[in-house]
mmCIF file of C-alpha atoms in Angstrom:
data_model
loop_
_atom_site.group_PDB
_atom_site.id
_atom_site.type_symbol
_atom_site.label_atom_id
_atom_site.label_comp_id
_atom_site.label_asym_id
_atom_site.label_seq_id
_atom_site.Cartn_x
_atom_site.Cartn_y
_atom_site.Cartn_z
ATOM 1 C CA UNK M 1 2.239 7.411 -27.341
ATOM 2 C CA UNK M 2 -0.540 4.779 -26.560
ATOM 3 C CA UNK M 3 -1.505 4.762 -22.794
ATOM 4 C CA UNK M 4 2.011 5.967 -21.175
ATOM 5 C CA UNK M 5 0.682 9.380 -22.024
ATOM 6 C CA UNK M 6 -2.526 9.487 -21.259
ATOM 7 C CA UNK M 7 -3.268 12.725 -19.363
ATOM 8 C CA UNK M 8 -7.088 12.193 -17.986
ATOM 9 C CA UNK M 9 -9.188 9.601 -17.000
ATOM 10 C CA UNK M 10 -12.719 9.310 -16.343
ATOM 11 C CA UNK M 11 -14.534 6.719 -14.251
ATOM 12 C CA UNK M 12 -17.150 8.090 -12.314
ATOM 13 C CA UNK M 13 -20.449 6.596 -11.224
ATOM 14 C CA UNK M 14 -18.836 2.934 -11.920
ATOM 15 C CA UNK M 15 -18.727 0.123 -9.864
ATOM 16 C CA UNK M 16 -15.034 0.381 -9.083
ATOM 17 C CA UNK M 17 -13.894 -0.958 -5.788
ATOM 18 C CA UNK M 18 -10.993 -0.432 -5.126
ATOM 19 C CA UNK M 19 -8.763 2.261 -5.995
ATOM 20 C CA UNK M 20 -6.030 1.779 -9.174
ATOM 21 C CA UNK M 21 -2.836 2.534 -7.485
ATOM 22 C CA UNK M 22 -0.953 1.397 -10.305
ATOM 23 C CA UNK M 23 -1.896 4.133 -12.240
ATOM 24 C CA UNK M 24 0.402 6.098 -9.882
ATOM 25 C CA UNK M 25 2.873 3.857 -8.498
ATOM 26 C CA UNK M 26 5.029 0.713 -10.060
ATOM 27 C CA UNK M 27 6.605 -0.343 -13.044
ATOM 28 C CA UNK M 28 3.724 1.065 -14.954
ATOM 29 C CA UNK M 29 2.655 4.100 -13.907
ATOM 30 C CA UNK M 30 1.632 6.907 -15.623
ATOM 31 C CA UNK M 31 3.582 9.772 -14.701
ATOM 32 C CA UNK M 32 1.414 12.016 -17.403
ATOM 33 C CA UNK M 33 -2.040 11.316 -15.452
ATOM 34 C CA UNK M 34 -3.071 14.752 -14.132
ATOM 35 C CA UNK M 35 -6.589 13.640 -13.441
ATOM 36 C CA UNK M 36 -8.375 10.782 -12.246
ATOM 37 C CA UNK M 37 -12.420 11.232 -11.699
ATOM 38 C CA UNK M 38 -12.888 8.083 -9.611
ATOM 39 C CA UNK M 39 -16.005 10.105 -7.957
ATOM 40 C CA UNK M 40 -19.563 7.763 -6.932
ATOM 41 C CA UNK M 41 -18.533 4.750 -7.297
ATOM 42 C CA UNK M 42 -17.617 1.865 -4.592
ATOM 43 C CA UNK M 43 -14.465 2.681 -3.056
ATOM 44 C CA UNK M 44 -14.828 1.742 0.671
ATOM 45 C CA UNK M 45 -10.773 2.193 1.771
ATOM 46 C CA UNK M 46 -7.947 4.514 0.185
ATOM 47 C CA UNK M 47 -4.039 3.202 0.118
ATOM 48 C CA UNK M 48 -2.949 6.706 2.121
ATOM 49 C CA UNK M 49 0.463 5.436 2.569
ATOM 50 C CA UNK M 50 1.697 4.582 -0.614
ATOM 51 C CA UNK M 51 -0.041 7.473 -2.116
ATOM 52 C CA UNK M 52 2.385 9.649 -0.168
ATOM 53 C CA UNK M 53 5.082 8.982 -2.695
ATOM 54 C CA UNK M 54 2.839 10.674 -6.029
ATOM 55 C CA UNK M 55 3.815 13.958 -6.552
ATOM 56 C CA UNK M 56 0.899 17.027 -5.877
ATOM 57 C CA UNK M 57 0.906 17.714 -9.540
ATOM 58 C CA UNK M 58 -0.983 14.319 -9.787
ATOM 59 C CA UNK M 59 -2.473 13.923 -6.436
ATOM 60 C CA UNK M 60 -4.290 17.433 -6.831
ATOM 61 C CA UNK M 61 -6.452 15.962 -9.870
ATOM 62 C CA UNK M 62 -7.724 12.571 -8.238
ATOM 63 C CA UNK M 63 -11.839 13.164 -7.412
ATOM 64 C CA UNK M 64 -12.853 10.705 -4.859
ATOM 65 C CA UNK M 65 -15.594 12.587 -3.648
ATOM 66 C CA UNK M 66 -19.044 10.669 -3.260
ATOM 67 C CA UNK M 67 -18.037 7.536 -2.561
ATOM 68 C CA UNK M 68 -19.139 5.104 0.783
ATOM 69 C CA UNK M 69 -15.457 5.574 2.732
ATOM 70 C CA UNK M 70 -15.575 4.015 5.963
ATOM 71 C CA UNK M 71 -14.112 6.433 8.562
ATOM 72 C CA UNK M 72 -11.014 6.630 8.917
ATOM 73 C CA UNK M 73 -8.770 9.111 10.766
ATOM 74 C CA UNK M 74 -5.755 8.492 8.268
ATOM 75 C CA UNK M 75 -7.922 9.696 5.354
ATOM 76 C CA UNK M 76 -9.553 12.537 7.387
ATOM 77 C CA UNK M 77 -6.147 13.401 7.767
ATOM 78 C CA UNK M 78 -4.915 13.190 4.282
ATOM 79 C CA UNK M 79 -8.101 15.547 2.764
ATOM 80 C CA UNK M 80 -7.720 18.186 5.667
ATOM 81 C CA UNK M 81 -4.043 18.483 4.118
ATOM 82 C CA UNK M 82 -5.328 18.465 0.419
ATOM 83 C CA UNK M 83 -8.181 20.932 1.784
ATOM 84 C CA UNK M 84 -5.583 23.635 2.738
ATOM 85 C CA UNK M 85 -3.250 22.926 -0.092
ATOM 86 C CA UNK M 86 -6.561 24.154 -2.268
ATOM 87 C CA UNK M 87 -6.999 21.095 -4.152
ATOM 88 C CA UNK M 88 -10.025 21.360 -5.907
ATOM 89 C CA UNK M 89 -10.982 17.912 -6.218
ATOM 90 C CA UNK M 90 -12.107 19.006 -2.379
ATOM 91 C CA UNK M 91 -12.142 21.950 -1.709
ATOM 92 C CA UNK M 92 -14.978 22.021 -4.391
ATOM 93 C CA UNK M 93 -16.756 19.132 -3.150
ATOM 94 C CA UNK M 94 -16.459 19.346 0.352
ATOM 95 C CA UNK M 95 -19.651 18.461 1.294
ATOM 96 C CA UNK M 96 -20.182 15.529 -0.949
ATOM 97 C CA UNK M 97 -17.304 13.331 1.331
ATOM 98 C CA UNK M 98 -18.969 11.342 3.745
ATOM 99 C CA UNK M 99 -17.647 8.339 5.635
ATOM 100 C CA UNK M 100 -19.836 5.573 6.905
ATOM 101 C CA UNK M 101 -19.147 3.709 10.697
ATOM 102 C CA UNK M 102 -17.968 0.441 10.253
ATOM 103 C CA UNK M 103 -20.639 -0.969 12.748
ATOM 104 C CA UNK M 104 -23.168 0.238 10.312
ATOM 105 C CA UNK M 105 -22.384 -0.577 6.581
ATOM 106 C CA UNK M 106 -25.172 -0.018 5.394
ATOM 107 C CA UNK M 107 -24.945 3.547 5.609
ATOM 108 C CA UNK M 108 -28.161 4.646 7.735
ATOM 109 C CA UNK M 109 -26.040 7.241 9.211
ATOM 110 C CA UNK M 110 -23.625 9.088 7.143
ATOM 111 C CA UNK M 111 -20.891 11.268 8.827
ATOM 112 C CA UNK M 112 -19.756 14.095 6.727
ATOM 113 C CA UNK M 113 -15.914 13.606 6.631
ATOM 114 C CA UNK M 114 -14.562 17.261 6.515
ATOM 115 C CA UNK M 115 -16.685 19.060 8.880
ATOM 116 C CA UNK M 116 -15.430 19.602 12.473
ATOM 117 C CA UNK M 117 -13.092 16.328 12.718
ATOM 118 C CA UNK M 118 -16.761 14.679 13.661
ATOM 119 C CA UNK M 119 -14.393 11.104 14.511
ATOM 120 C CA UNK M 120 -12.538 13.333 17.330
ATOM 121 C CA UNK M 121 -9.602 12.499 15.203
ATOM 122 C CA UNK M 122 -6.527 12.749 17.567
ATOM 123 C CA UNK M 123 -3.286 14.788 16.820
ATOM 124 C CA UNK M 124 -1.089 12.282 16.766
ATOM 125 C CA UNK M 125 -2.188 10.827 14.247
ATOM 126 C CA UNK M 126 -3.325 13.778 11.673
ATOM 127 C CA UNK M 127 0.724 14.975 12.171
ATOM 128 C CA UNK M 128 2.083 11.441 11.598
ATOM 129 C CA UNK M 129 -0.327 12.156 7.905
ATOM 130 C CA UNK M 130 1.091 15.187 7.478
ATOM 131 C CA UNK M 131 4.711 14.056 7.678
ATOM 132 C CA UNK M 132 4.376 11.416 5.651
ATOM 133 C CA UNK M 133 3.082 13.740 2.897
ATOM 134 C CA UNK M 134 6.047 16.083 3.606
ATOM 135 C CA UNK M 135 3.942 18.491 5.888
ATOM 136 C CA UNK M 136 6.041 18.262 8.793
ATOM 137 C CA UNK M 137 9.788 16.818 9.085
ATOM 138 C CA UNK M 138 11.929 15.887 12.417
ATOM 139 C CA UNK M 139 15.349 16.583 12.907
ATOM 140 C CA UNK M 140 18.032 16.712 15.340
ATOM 141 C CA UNK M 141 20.703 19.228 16.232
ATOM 142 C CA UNK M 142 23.600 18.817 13.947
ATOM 143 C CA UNK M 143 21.609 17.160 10.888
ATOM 144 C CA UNK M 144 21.515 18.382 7.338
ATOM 145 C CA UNK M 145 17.886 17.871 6.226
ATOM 146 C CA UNK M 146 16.352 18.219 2.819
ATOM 147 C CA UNK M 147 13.238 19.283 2.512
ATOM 148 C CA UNK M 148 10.777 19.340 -1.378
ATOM 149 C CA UNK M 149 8.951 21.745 -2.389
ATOM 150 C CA UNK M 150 5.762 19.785 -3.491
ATOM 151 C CA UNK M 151 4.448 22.257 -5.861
ATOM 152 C CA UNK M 152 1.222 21.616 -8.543
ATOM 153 C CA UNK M 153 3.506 23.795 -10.866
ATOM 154 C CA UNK M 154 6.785 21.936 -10.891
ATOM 155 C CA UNK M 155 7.685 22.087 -14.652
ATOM 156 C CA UNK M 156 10.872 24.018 -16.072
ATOM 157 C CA UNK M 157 9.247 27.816 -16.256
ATOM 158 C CA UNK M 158 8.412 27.797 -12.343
ATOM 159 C CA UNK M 159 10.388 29.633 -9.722
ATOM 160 C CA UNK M 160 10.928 28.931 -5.924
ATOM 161 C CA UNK M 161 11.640 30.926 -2.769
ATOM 162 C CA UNK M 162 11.196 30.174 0.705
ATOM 163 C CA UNK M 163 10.363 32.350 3.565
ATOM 164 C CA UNK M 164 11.793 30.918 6.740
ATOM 165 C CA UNK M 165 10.023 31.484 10.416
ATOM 166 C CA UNK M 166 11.844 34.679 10.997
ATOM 167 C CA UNK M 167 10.307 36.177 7.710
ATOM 168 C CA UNK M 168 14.698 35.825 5.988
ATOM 169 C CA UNK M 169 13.908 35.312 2.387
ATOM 170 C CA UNK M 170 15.670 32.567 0.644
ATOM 171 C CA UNK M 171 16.699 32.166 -2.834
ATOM 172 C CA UNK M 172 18.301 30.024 -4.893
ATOM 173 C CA UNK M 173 21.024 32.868 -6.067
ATOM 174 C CA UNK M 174 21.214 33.619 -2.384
ATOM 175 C CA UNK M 175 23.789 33.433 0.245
ATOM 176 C CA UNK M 176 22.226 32.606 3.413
ATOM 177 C CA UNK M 177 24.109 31.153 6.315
ATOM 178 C CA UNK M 178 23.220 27.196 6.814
ATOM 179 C CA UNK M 179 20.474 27.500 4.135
ATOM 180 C CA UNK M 180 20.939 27.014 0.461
ATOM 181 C CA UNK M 181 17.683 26.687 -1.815
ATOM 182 C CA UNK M 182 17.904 24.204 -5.305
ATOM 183 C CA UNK M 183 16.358 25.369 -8.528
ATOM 184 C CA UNK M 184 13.872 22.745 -8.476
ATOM 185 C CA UNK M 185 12.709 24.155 -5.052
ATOM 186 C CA UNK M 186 14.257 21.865 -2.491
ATOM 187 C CA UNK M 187 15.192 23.763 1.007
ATOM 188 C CA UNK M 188 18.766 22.589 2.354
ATOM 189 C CA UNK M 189 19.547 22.978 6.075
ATOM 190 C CA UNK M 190 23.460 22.139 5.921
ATOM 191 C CA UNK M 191 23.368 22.198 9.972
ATOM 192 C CA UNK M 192 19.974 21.673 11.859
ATOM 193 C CA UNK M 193 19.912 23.751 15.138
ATOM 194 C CA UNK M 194 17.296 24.947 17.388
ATOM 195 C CA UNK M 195 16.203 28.065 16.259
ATOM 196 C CA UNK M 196 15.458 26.887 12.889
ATOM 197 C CA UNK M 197 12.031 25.190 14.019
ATOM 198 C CA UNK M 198 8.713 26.977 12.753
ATOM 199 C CA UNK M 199 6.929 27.577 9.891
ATOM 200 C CA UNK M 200 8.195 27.503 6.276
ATOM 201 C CA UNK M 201 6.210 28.957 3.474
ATOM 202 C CA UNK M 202 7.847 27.799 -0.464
ATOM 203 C CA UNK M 203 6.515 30.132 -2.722
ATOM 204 C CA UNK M 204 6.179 28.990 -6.310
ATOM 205 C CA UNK M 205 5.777 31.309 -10.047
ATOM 206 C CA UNK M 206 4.624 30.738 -12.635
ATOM 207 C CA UNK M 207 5.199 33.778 -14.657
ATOM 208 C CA UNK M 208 4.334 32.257 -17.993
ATOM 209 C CA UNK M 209 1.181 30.697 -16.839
ATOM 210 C CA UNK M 210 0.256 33.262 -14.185
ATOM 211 C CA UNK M 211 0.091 31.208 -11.477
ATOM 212 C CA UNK M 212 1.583 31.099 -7.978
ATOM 213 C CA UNK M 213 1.208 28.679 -5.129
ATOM 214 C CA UNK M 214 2.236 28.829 -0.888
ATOM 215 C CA UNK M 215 3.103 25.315 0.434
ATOM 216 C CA UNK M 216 4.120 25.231 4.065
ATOM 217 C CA UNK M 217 5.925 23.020 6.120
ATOM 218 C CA UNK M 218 6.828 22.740 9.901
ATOM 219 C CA UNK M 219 10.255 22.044 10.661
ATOM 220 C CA UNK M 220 11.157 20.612 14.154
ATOM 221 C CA UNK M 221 14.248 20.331 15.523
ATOM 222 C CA UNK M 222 15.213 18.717 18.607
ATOM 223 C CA UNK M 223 18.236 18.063 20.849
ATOM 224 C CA UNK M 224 18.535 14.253 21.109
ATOM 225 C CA UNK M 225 21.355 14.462 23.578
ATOM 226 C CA UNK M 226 19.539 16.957 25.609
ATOM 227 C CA UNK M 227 16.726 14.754 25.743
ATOM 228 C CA UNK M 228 18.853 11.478 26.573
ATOM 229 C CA UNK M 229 20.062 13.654 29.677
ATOM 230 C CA UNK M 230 16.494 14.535 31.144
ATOM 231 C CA UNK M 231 15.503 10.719 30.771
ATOM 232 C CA UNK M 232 18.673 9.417 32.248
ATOM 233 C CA UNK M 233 17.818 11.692 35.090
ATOM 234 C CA UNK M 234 14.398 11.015 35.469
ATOM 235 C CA UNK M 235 15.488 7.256 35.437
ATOM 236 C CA UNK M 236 18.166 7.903 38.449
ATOM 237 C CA UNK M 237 15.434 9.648 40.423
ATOM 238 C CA UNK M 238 12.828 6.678 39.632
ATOM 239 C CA UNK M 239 15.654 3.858 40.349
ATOM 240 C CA UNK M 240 16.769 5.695 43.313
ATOM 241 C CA UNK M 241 12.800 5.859 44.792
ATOM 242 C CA UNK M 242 12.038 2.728 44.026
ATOM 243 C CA UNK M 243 15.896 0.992 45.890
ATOM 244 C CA UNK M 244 14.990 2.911 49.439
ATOM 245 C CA UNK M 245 10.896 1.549 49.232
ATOM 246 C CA UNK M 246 12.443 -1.812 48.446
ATOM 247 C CA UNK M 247 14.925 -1.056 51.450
ATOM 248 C CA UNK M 248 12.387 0.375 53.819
ATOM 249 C CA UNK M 249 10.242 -2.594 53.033
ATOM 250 C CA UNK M 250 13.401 -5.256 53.948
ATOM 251 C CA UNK M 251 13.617 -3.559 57.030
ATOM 252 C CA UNK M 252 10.207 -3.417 58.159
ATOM 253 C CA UNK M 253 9.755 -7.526 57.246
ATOM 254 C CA UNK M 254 12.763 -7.681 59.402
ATOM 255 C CA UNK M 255 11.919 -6.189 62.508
ATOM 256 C CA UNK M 256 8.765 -7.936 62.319
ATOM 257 C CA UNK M 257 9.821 -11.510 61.933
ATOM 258 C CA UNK M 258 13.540 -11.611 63.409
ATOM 259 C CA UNK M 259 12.752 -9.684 66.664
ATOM 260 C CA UNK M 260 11.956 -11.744 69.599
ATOM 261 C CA UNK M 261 8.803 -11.661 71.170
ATOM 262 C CA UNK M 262 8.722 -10.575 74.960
ATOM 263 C CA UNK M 263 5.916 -12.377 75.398
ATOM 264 C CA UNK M 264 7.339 -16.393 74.500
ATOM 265 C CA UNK M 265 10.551 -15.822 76.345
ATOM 266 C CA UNK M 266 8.742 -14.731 79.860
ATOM 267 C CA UNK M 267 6.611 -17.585 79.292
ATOM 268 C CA UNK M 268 9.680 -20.258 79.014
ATOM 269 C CA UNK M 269 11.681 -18.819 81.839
ATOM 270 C CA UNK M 270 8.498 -19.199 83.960
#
């Protein structure tokens, strides 16, 4: 009972200022909240990072739209991934974000925050956002890697299969070489090799509550010990360049000030 379970909250058009993060992370979170309207009010700067450990279930049902963000590529970054995971907290109010330049605080020229990455955002940092929300995960040859399926739906009546890049289905009943699926939706790659980068699509049902959802995630996979060789010889080339300048340089500054001048020694045998 009392507030552990408290499923919605309501604070729009307020004078809140900062956003409550421990309504989602600490000791005293509230696991149950499913919505937060925290829409018009002051909030200038989002905590994106530690946000990134709240499950979509509760993430999905925070409204944030209308108030005066200061732009930021980290939190363009973060609503372009809840825009095409069809959160409706934006996807419905997509034109009420706006994001204000921090040279002008008082807001005499708004920029609308999800239209045409107007801050020329670059992608460097929209994928390091997108991994930390589980978009996109690294690995190397040779690792086993775990990767959630961060579905709205997660309760006990939903079911989960993935699609991998080269359209195999996975299952969790399935036998599938190097890939074994969880009931709770979790993708396991036992071995990590090359082939397995691309696109992965985890499909969750709802049968009982007729819904479905497509999260997808990018899987890279690289060969560290490939990539240790090409910079080892890149580095041989480089040290190798730079020893015969240095020697070419010795010789030059010798020839110049150790050879005798013809000039002196006619004049001191005259």
């Amino acid at each position: 009972g009392g507030l552990y379970k408290l499923q919605k909250l309501y604070l729009s058009y307020n004078l809140v200022s900062h956003f409550p993060l421990d309504l989602y992370v600490g000791k005293h979170k509230l696991t149950d909240l499913v919505l937060l309207d925290i829409s018009f009010n002051r909030i200038q700067a989002m905590p994106i990072q530690r946000l990134s450990s709240v499950p979509a279930k509760q993430l999905s049902g925070i409204y944030l739209h209308g108030n005066p963000f200061y732009c930021d590529c980290v939190l363009y970054s973060i609503l372009i991934f809840w825009y095409q995971r069809h959160f409706s907290s934006v996807v419905d109010f997509k034109n009420e974000y706006s994001c204000l330049l921090q040279s002008d605080p008082r807001g005499h020229n708004k920029l609308p925050l999800l239209h045409d990455n107007v801050m020329n955002c670059s992608e460097s940092t929209v994928n390091s956002s997108f991994q930390a929300f589980g978009f996109i995960h690294d690995a190397q040859v040779g690792d086993r890697l775990i990767v959630h399926c961060d579905s709205r739906f997660s309760d006990t009546g939903t079911q989960f299969v993935w699609v991998s890049p080269d359209n195999t289905l996975l299952e969790p009943d399935g036998e599938t070489d190097n890939f074994k699926v969880f009931p709770n939706g979790s993708l396991e790659i036992t071995d990590a090799q090359l082939e397995n980068s691309g696109l992965y699509s985890c499909i969750a049902i709802n049968k009982k509550r007729l819904l479905n959802e497509t999260i997808e995630v990018r899987i890279n996979v690289s060969n560290f010990t490939a990539n240790r060789s090409h910079a080892h010889e890149a580095f041989h080339t480089a040290f190798t360049t730079l020893a015969a300048c240095v020697a070419s340089i010795i010789l030059v500054l010798l020839y110049l000030y150790l050879t005798p001048c013809p000039c002196q020694c006619k004049a001191k045998k005259k």
